[in-house]
């Protein structure tokens, strides 16, 4: 064995599933979390990259016309990274061994003597029909399924797909990579005696918020696809099972289907909002505009955390603040009781939840989440004359809360727990997606997301509307000369999701 091979890392050939994040296997997620380097295809959902370590090297392998690295370059890249001793994840859409050249990559890796692992994924050939409400098999309709490719090696002169055999075989037949050649394929089938009224379905961008299905018969589907500019990637299902869609269609009935919605929170926080929007059928473009960084003066923050027990109240204004606080607190102390008899106030349900995660009781959780209302709630508790308050918050947050609490007689210390900085990296290609495909709506969940989104200087996609989480965020939007199309009545993620659903219900 050569020296290189001895220190070789490992290549994990991982199926990323057909698109829906929920259809990624646990093993795939684990591999992504552990990877030193990730090489991904355009069909692998880039949102899975949010699971990667911050220091993982992320490489887009293209494979879209015009931007492709050659297959040889990709093969060489995988070998090279593994030889550097890295844990390499090669992410492929669907299942790595169902078309799409995963098998060839595995052969190259194997013959280079590099250890490898195959992580199967849910293939679009199965998930696509399922999400279109088409079962692959049904006792009354078929007893076998065939997968075939419509895009063959262009150097071959004769088709290796035996259409005569397919015609004879019947059953459910699923074609991948064949939309461009649909006309040729359907006429071959007709020529070989398949009945012209055989139901056919095309499912495009299956299992994602952009899923579209087109149905027809063997004789008219190619023409319909052309008339609707129905483009790749799509799976094509031939067979009587297609007719079951009339009763089993479920995914395409959801209220936000096809809506392209931009989520602008930090990478870590985006998932709650994104997942809820996805569950309603939206295509979410996660475009983190800000990143959480330690405060400019970490020592000062740590000193305030250390002295937390001398206060009467700790007020948390964000989940990030709670996290930053306890991160330091448990570095300083190994006993939660060191926090003493201090009472805890939390603004917003997410903040309160984060406190509860640390097994601490929230003594005050204002019904309304804006600073003014919080001061009112404190006042309701009686005089706060000389009460000592530690306010844990972001650098450069608004001053209303400390000012009003001080005005009411409290002695307020501010602990700057973190700062938000613009997220300028585009490792997941979200900025590219926004530029190429536009969006129907952008969500803003804080004033800083507004400011930081605008600071990125991206062109505003045509017709993109704005949803805001609450009045303060809305004011910032308007100050920037933009309109708020919808504002959440309840100023949290659920409230925002509800407002968005209502907005799209109105206008449709
Ligand atoms: N390994 C992949 C297939 C790669 S070949 C898998 O198991 O799914 C690429 C083809 O897969 C595309 O041309 C298209 O036919 C199909 N495909 C992949 N993802 C798809 C999706 N989300 N929706 C529809 N078709 C998809």
Coordinates of C-alpha atoms and ligand atoms in Angstrom, one line a residue:
X1 CA 0.0 0.0 0.0
X2 CA 1.4 3.4 -0.9
X3 CA 2.0 6.0 1.8
X4 CA -0.9 8.1 0.4
X5 CA -3.3 5.3 0.7
X6 CA -2.4 4.7 4.4
X7 CA -3.3 8.2 5.4
X8 CA -6.4 8.3 3.1
X9 CA -9.6 9.5 4.6
X10 CA -12.9 8.1 3.6
X11 CA -15.6 8.9 1.0
X12 CA -19.2 8.6 2.0
X13 CA -21.4 8.4 -1.1
X14 CA -24.6 9.7 0.4
X15 CA -28.1 9.9 -1.0
X16 CA -29.6 13.3 -0.1
X17 CA -33.1 12.1 -0.9
X18 CA -35.4 13.7 -3.4
X19 CA -35.6 17.2 -1.9
X20 CA -37.9 17.3 1.2
X21 CA -35.6 17.7 4.2
X22 CA -37.7 15.2 6.1
X23 CA -36.8 12.5 3.7
X24 CA -33.1 12.5 4.4
X25 CA -31.9 9.4 6.4
X26 CA -30.5 9.7 9.8
X27 CA -27.2 8.2 8.6
X28 CA -27.0 10.8 5.9
X29 CA -27.4 13.6 8.5
X30 CA -24.8 12.0 10.7
X31 CA -22.3 11.9 7.7
X32 CA -23.0 15.5 6.9
X33 CA -22.5 16.6 10.5
X34 CA -19.1 14.8 10.6
X35 CA -17.8 15.7 7.2
X36 CA -14.5 17.6 6.6
X37 CA -15.5 18.2 3.0
X38 CA -18.8 18.0 1.2
X39 CA -19.2 17.8 -2.6
X40 CA -22.8 18.3 -3.6
X41 CA -24.9 18.2 -6.8
X42 CA -27.5 20.5 -8.0
X43 CA -30.2 18.0 -7.3
X44 CA -29.2 17.5 -3.6
X45 CA -31.1 19.9 -1.5
X46 CA -28.6 22.5 -0.3
X47 CA -30.5 23.1 2.9
X48 CA -28.9 19.9 4.3
X49 CA -25.6 21.8 4.4
X50 CA -26.9 23.7 7.4
X51 CA -26.1 20.5 9.3
X52 CA -22.4 20.7 8.3
X53 CA -19.8 22.0 10.7
X54 CA -18.9 25.6 10.3
X55 CA -15.4 24.7 9.2
X56 CA -16.4 22.1 6.7
X57 CA -15.3 22.7 3.2
X58 CA -18.3 22.9 0.9
X59 CA -17.9 22.4 -2.8
X60 CA -20.7 22.7 -5.4
X61 CA -20.2 20.2 -8.2
X62 CA -22.5 21.9 -10.5
X63 CA -23.8 19.4 -13.1
X64 CA -26.2 21.9 -14.5
X65 CA -25.6 22.8 -18.2
X66 CA -22.9 25.4 -18.4
X67 CA -21.5 25.1 -15.0
X68 CA -20.4 21.5 -14.8
X69 CA -17.2 20.2 -13.7
X70 CA -16.5 17.2 -15.8
X71 CA -17.2 13.8 -14.2
X72 CA -13.4 13.2 -14.3
X73 CA -12.8 16.4 -12.3
X74 CA -15.3 15.3 -9.7
X75 CA -13.8 11.9 -9.4
X76 CA -10.4 13.4 -9.1
X77 CA -11.6 15.8 -6.4
X78 CA -13.1 13.1 -4.3
X79 CA -9.9 11.1 -4.5
X80 CA -7.8 14.1 -3.7
X81 CA -9.8 15.2 -0.7
X82 CA -9.8 11.7 0.7
X83 CA -6.0 11.4 0.2
X84 CA -5.7 14.6 2.3
X85 CA -7.0 12.4 5.1
X86 CA -10.5 13.9 5.1
X87 CA -13.9 12.6 5.7
X88 CA -15.5 13.4 2.4
X89 CA -19.2 13.4 1.8
X90 CA -20.3 13.1 -1.8
X91 CA -24.0 14.2 -1.7
X92 CA -26.1 13.0 -4.6
X93 CA -29.8 13.7 -5.2
X94 CA -32.1 10.8 -4.4
X95 CA -30.3 7.5 -4.1
X96 CA -26.6 7.5 -5.0
X97 CA -26.9 4.2 -7.0
X98 CA -30.0 5.1 -9.0
X99 CA -28.7 6.6 -12.2
X100 CA -26.8 9.9 -11.9
X101 CA -23.3 8.2 -12.1
X102 CA -22.9 7.4 -8.4
X103 CA -21.8 3.9 -9.3
X104 CA -19.0 5.2 -11.5
X105 CA -17.8 7.4 -8.7
X106 CA -17.8 4.5 -6.3
X107 CA -15.7 2.4 -8.8
X108 CA -13.1 5.2 -9.1
X109 CA -12.9 5.5 -5.3
X110 CA -12.6 1.8 -4.8
X111 CA -9.9 1.4 -7.4
X112 CA -8.0 4.2 -5.8
X113 CA -7.9 2.1 -2.7
X114 CA -9.9 4.6 -0.7
X115 CA -12.2 3.3 2.0
X116 CA -15.8 4.2 1.3
X117 CA -19.4 3.9 2.5
X118 CA -22.7 4.0 0.6
X119 CA -25.6 5.6 2.2
X120 CA -28.8 4.9 0.3
X121 CA -31.3 7.6 -0.1
X122 CA -35.0 7.8 -1.1
X123 CA -35.0 8.0 -4.8
X124 CA -37.1 10.5 -6.7
X125 CA -38.3 7.5 -8.8
X126 CA -40.3 6.4 -5.7
X127 CA -40.8 9.6 -3.8
X128 CA -41.9 11.6 -6.8
X129 CA -44.9 9.5 -7.6
X130 CA -45.8 9.2 -3.9
X131 CA -45.8 13.0 -3.4
X132 CA -48.0 13.3 -6.5
X133 CA -50.4 10.8 -5.0
X134 CA -49.4 7.9 -7.3
X135 CA -48.7 4.6 -5.7
X136 CA -46.0 2.5 -7.5
X137 CA -48.0 -0.6 -7.1
X138 CA -51.7 -1.5 -6.5
X139 CA -53.0 -5.0 -6.5
X140 CA -55.7 -4.1 -9.0
X141 CA -53.3 -2.5 -11.5
X142 CA -49.8 -4.0 -11.6
X143 CA -47.5 -6.5 -10.1
X144 CA -44.1 -5.1 -11.2
X145 CA -42.3 -1.8 -11.6
X146 CA -39.5 -0.9 -14.1
X147 CA -37.1 2.0 -13.8
X148 CA -35.4 3.3 -16.9
X149 CA -33.4 6.2 -18.1
X150 CA -34.5 8.5 -21.0
X151 CA -31.1 10.0 -21.3
X152 CA -28.7 7.5 -22.6
X153 CA -25.0 7.8 -23.3
X154 CA -25.0 10.1 -26.3
X155 CA -22.1 8.1 -27.9
X156 CA -24.3 5.1 -28.3
X157 CA -25.8 4.7 -31.7
X158 CA -28.6 2.4 -30.8
X159 CA -30.9 2.7 -27.9
X160 CA -30.3 0.2 -25.1
X161 CA -33.8 0.7 -23.8
X162 CA -35.7 -2.1 -25.4
X163 CA -39.1 -0.4 -26.0
X164 CA -40.6 -3.6 -27.5
X165 CA -39.8 -5.4 -24.2
X166 CA -41.1 -2.5 -22.1
X167 CA -44.3 -2.5 -24.1
X168 CA -44.8 -6.2 -23.6
X169 CA -43.9 -6.0 -19.9
X170 CA -46.5 -3.4 -18.9
X171 CA -46.8 -2.6 -15.2
X172 CA -45.7 0.7 -13.8
X173 CA -42.8 2.2 -15.6
X174 CA -40.8 5.1 -14.3
X175 CA -38.4 7.1 -16.4
X176 CA -35.7 9.4 -15.0
X177 CA -33.8 12.0 -17.0
X178 CA -36.3 11.8 -19.9
X179 CA -38.3 15.0 -20.1
X180 CA -36.3 16.4 -23.0
X181 CA -36.8 13.1 -24.9
X182 CA -40.4 12.6 -24.0
X183 CA -41.6 12.9 -27.6
X184 CA -39.3 10.2 -28.8
X185 CA -39.9 7.9 -25.9
X186 CA -43.7 8.1 -26.2
X187 CA -43.7 7.5 -29.9
X188 CA -41.4 4.5 -29.5
X189 CA -43.9 3.1 -27.0
X190 CA -46.9 3.8 -29.2
X191 CA -45.0 2.2 -32.1
X192 CA -44.5 -0.9 -30.0
X193 CA -48.1 -1.3 -29.3
X194 CA -48.7 0.4 -25.9
X195 CA -52.2 1.7 -25.8
X196 CA -52.6 5.4 -26.5
X197 CA -54.8 6.1 -23.5
X198 CA -52.3 4.8 -21.0
X199 CA -52.2 7.4 -18.1
X200 CA -48.9 9.2 -17.8
X201 CA -47.8 11.7 -15.2
X202 CA -44.8 14.1 -15.0
X203 CA -43.7 15.1 -11.6
X204 CA -41.3 18.0 -11.5
X205 CA -39.1 19.1 -8.6
X206 CA -40.9 16.4 -6.6
X207 CA -41.1 16.7 -2.8
X208 CA -40.0 20.3 -2.8
X209 CA -42.1 23.5 -2.6
X210 CA -41.8 23.8 -6.3
X211 CA -43.4 20.4 -7.1
X212 CA -45.6 20.4 -10.2
X213 CA -47.5 17.5 -11.7
X214 CA -48.8 17.2 -15.3
X215 CA -51.0 14.3 -16.3
X216 CA -52.1 13.1 -19.6
X217 CA -52.1 10.0 -21.8
X218 CA -49.4 8.3 -23.8
X219 CA -50.7 10.1 -26.9
X220 CA -50.9 13.6 -25.6
X221 CA -48.4 14.0 -22.8
X222 CA -45.4 15.0 -24.9
X223 CA -47.4 17.8 -26.5
X224 CA -48.9 18.9 -23.2
X225 CA -45.4 19.0 -21.7
X226 CA -44.1 21.2 -24.5
X227 CA -47.1 23.5 -24.3
X228 CA -46.6 24.0 -20.6
X229 CA -42.8 24.3 -20.9
X230 CA -42.5 21.5 -18.4
X231 CA -38.8 21.1 -17.9
X232 CA -36.3 18.9 -16.0
X233 CA -35.9 17.6 -13.4
X234 CA -38.9 15.4 -13.5
X235 CA -39.9 11.8 -13.1
X236 CA -42.3 10.3 -15.6
X237 CA -44.7 7.6 -14.5
X238 CA -46.4 5.4 -17.1
X239 CA -49.2 3.1 -15.9
X240 CA -52.7 2.7 -14.7
X241 CA -51.7 3.6 -11.2
X242 CA -51.5 7.3 -12.4
X243 CA -55.3 7.4 -12.3
X244 CA -55.2 6.9 -8.5
X245 CA -53.9 10.4 -8.2
X246 CA -57.5 11.7 -8.6
X247 CA -58.2 10.5 -5.0
X248 CA -54.7 10.3 -3.5
X249 CA -53.2 13.6 -4.4
X250 CA -52.3 15.2 -1.1
X251 CA -49.0 17.2 -1.2
X252 CA -50.1 19.6 -3.8
X253 CA -53.2 20.7 -1.9
X254 CA -51.3 22.5 0.8
X255 CA -51.9 26.3 1.2
X256 CA -48.4 27.6 0.4
X257 CA -47.5 25.2 -2.3
X258 CA -45.2 26.7 -4.9
X259 CA -44.7 30.0 -3.0
X260 CA -41.1 31.0 -2.8
X261 CA -40.5 32.5 0.6
X262 CA -37.2 33.9 1.8
X263 CA -36.3 33.3 5.5
X264 CA -33.7 35.8 6.8
X265 CA -32.8 34.6 10.2
X266 CA -29.4 33.3 11.3
X267 CA -28.5 29.8 10.2
X268 CA -29.2 28.3 13.5
X269 CA -32.5 30.0 14.1
X270 CA -34.0 29.7 10.7
X271 CA -35.1 26.1 11.0
X272 CA -38.2 26.6 13.1
X273 CA -39.8 29.1 10.7
X274 CA -38.5 27.3 7.6
X275 CA -39.9 24.0 8.7
X276 CA -43.3 25.4 9.4
X277 CA -43.4 27.1 6.0
X278 CA -42.2 24.0 4.3
X279 CA -44.8 21.9 6.0
X280 CA -47.4 24.1 4.4
X281 CA -45.9 23.5 1.0
X282 CA -43.7 26.6 0.6
X283 CA -40.3 26.6 -1.2
X284 CA -38.1 28.1 1.4
X285 CA -35.0 30.0 0.5
X286 CA -33.0 30.2 3.7
X287 CA -30.9 33.3 3.3
X288 CA -29.2 34.0 6.6
X289 CA -28.4 37.7 6.7
X290 CA -26.9 37.7 10.1
X291 CA -24.6 35.6 12.2
X292 CA -24.2 35.6 15.9
X293 CA -20.8 36.4 17.2
X294 CA -19.5 36.8 20.8
X295 CA -19.8 40.4 22.1
X296 CA -17.0 42.9 21.6
X297 CA -16.3 42.8 25.3
X298 CA -16.6 39.2 26.4
X299 CA -14.8 39.8 29.6
X300 CA -17.3 42.4 30.8
X301 CA -20.2 40.1 29.8
X302 CA -18.6 37.3 31.8
X303 CA -18.2 39.5 34.8
X304 CA -21.9 40.4 34.8
X305 CA -22.8 36.7 34.4
X306 CA -20.6 35.8 37.3
X307 CA -22.4 38.4 39.5
X308 CA -25.9 37.4 38.2
X309 CA -26.9 36.2 41.7
X310 CA -26.7 39.7 43.2
X311 CA -29.7 40.9 41.0
X312 CA -33.4 40.8 41.8
X313 CA -34.3 40.2 38.1
X314 CA -32.6 38.9 35.0
X315 CA -34.4 40.0 31.9
X316 CA -33.7 38.0 28.7
X317 CA -34.8 39.5 25.4
X318 CA -33.9 36.8 23.0
X319 CA -33.1 33.1 22.8
X320 CA -29.6 34.0 21.7
X321 CA -29.1 36.0 24.9
X322 CA -30.2 33.0 27.0
X323 CA -27.8 30.7 25.2
X324 CA -24.9 33.1 25.5
X325 CA -25.6 33.7 29.2
X326 CA -25.7 30.1 30.2
X327 CA -22.8 29.2 28.0
X328 CA -20.7 31.5 30.1
X329 CA -22.5 30.7 33.4
X330 CA -21.8 27.0 33.2
X331 CA -18.2 27.7 32.4
X332 CA -18.0 29.7 35.6
X333 CA -20.1 27.5 37.8
X334 CA -20.9 23.8 37.9
X335 CA -24.1 24.2 39.9
X336 CA -27.2 25.9 38.7
X337 CA -28.0 27.1 42.2
X338 CA -25.2 29.6 41.9
X339 CA -27.8 31.8 40.2
X340 CA -29.3 32.4 43.6
X341 CA -32.7 33.8 44.3
X342 CA -32.8 36.0 41.2
X343 CA -36.1 36.1 39.3
X344 CA -36.3 35.6 35.6
X345 CA -38.2 37.5 32.9
X346 CA -38.3 36.4 29.3
X347 CA -39.6 38.3 26.4
X348 CA -41.3 36.1 23.8
X349 CA -42.1 32.4 23.9
X350 CA -38.9 31.3 22.2
X351 CA -36.9 33.1 24.8
X352 CA -38.9 31.6 27.6
X353 CA -38.6 28.2 26.1
X354 CA -34.8 28.5 26.0
X355 CA -34.8 29.4 29.7
X356 CA -37.0 26.4 30.5
X357 CA -34.6 24.2 28.5
X358 CA -32.1 25.0 31.3
X359 CA -34.6 23.9 33.9
X360 CA -35.3 27.3 35.3
X361 CA -38.6 28.8 36.0
X362 CA -39.7 31.9 34.1
X363 CA -41.3 34.3 36.6
X364 CA -42.5 36.9 34.2
X365 CA -43.4 36.4 30.5
X366 CA -45.1 39.5 29.2
X367 CA -48.1 38.8 26.9
X368 CA -46.9 41.3 24.4
X369 CA -43.4 41.2 23.3
X370 CA -42.5 44.8 22.6
X371 CA -40.3 46.6 25.1
X372 CA -43.0 49.1 26.1
X373 CA -45.4 46.3 27.1
X374 CA -42.7 44.6 29.1
X375 CA -42.2 47.8 31.2
X376 CA -45.9 47.9 31.8
X377 CA -45.9 44.3 33.0
X378 CA -43.1 45.1 35.4
X379 CA -45.0 48.1 36.8
X380 CA -48.0 45.9 37.3
X381 CA -45.9 43.8 39.8
X382 CA -45.7 46.9 42.0
X383 CA -43.1 49.5 42.5
X384 CA -39.7 48.6 41.0
X385 CA -38.0 51.4 42.9
X386 CA -34.4 50.3 43.5
X387 CA -35.0 46.9 42.1
X388 CA -31.7 45.6 40.5
X389 CA -32.2 44.4 37.0
X390 CA -29.7 42.6 34.7
X391 CA -30.8 43.0 31.2
X392 CA -29.2 40.4 28.9
X393 CA -29.3 41.5 25.3
X394 CA -27.6 42.1 22.0
X395 CA -25.2 44.9 21.4
X396 CA -26.8 47.8 19.6
X397 CA -30.4 46.8 20.5
X398 CA -33.0 49.5 21.1
X399 CA -32.7 51.5 24.3
X400 CA -36.3 51.7 25.2
X401 CA -36.4 48.9 27.8
X402 CA -33.4 50.0 29.9
X403 CA -34.5 53.6 29.7
X404 CA -38.1 53.0 30.8
X405 CA -37.1 50.5 33.5
X406 CA -34.6 53.1 34.9
X407 CA -37.3 55.8 34.6
X408 CA -39.5 53.6 36.8
X409 CA -36.8 53.5 39.4
X410 CA -35.0 50.3 38.7
X411 CA -31.3 50.0 38.8
X412 CA -30.4 48.5 35.4
X413 CA -27.2 46.9 34.2
X414 CA -27.0 45.9 30.6
X415 CA -25.1 42.7 29.7
X416 CA -24.2 42.6 26.1
X417 CA -24.3 38.9 25.4
X418 CA -23.6 38.8 21.6
X419 CA -23.6 40.8 18.5
X420 CA -25.1 40.2 15.2
X421 CA -22.9 40.7 12.1
X422 CA -23.9 40.5 8.4
X423 CA -23.7 37.0 6.9
X424 CA -21.9 37.6 3.7
X425 CA -21.1 34.0 2.8
X426 CA -23.4 32.2 0.4
X427 CA -22.2 28.6 0.9
X428 CA -25.7 27.2 0.2
X429 CA -26.3 29.2 -2.9
X430 CA -29.3 31.0 -1.5
X431 CA -28.3 34.3 -3.0
X432 CA -27.9 32.6 -6.3
X433 CA -31.3 31.0 -6.0
X434 CA -32.9 34.3 -5.2
X435 CA -31.2 36.0 -8.1
X436 CA -32.2 33.3 -10.6
X437 CA -35.7 32.3 -9.5
X438 CA -36.9 35.3 -7.6
X439 CA -39.3 35.0 -4.6
X440 CA -42.9 35.8 -3.7
X441 CA -42.3 36.9 -0.2
X442 CA -39.5 37.8 2.2
X443 CA -39.9 37.4 6.0
X444 CA -38.3 39.7 8.5
X445 CA -38.2 38.7 12.1
X446 CA -36.3 41.6 13.6
X447 CA -35.1 45.0 12.6
X448 CA -31.6 43.7 12.2
X449 CA -32.7 41.2 9.6
X450 CA -34.1 44.0 7.6
X451 CA -31.0 46.1 7.9
X452 CA -28.7 43.3 7.2
X453 CA -30.7 42.0 4.2
X454 CA -30.5 45.4 2.6
X455 CA -26.9 45.7 3.5
X456 CA -26.2 42.6 1.4
X457 CA -27.2 44.9 -1.6
X458 CA -29.0 42.1 -3.5
X459 CA -31.3 43.2 -6.3
X460 CA -34.9 43.1 -5.1
X461 CA -36.7 40.3 -7.0
X462 CA -39.7 41.5 -9.0
X463 CA -43.0 41.3 -7.0
X464 CA -41.4 40.1 -3.8
X465 CA -43.7 41.1 -0.9
X466 CA -42.8 41.6 2.7
X467 CA -44.0 39.9 5.9
X468 CA -42.9 41.4 9.2
X469 CA -43.1 39.8 12.7
X470 CA -44.2 42.9 14.5
X471 CA -44.5 46.7 14.7
X472 CA -40.9 47.5 15.5
X473 CA -39.6 45.4 12.6
X474 CA -42.3 47.0 10.3
X475 CA -41.2 50.4 11.3
X476 CA -37.6 49.6 10.3
X477 CA -39.0 48.3 6.9
X478 CA -40.8 51.5 6.3
X479 CA -37.9 53.6 7.4
X480 CA -36.0 52.0 4.6
X481 CA -38.6 53.1 2.1
X482 CA -40.3 49.7 1.7
X483 CA -43.9 48.6 2.2
X484 CA -45.0 46.0 4.7
X485 CA -47.6 43.7 3.0
X486 CA -48.5 41.7 6.1
X487 CA -47.6 42.1 9.8
X488 CA -48.1 39.3 12.3
X489 CA -50.7 39.9 14.9
X490 CA -48.9 37.6 17.3
X491 CA -45.3 38.5 17.2
X492 CA -43.7 35.1 17.1
X493 CA -43.0 32.4 14.5
X494 CA -46.5 30.9 14.7
X495 CA -48.0 34.3 14.3
X496 CA -45.9 35.1 11.3
X497 CA -46.7 31.8 9.6
X498 CA -50.4 32.4 10.2
X499 CA -50.2 35.9 8.7
X500 CA -48.4 34.6 5.7
X501 CA -51.0 31.9 5.1
X502 CA -53.7 34.5 5.3
X503 CA -51.9 36.8 2.9
X504 CA -51.7 34.1 0.2
X505 CA -55.3 32.9 0.9
X506 CA -56.6 36.5 0.3
X507 CA -54.9 37.2 -2.9
X508 CA -55.4 33.9 -4.7
Ligands
LIG1 N1 -30.0 9.5 -8.0 C1 -31.2 10.2 -8.3 C2 -31.4 10.3 -9.8 C3 -30.3 11.0 -10.6 S1 -30.6 11.2 -12.3 C4 -32.4 9.7 -7.6 O1 -32.3 8.6 -7.1 O2 -33.4 10.3 -7.6 C5 -31.4 12.7 -12.4 C6 -32.9 12.6 -12.6 O3 -33.5 12.2 -11.5 C7 -33.6 13.8 -13.1 O4 -33.4 14.0 -14.5 C8 -35.0 13.5 -12.8 O5 -35.5 12.6 -13.7 C9 -34.8 12.8 -11.5 N2 -35.0 13.6 -10.3 C10 -34.1 13.8 -9.3 N3 -34.6 14.6 -8.3 C11 -35.9 14.9 -8.7 C12 -36.9 15.6 -8.2 N4 -36.8 16.2 -7.0 N5 -38.1 15.7 -8.8 C13 -38.2 15.1 -10.0 N6 -37.3 14.4 -10.6 C14 -36.1 14.3 -10.0

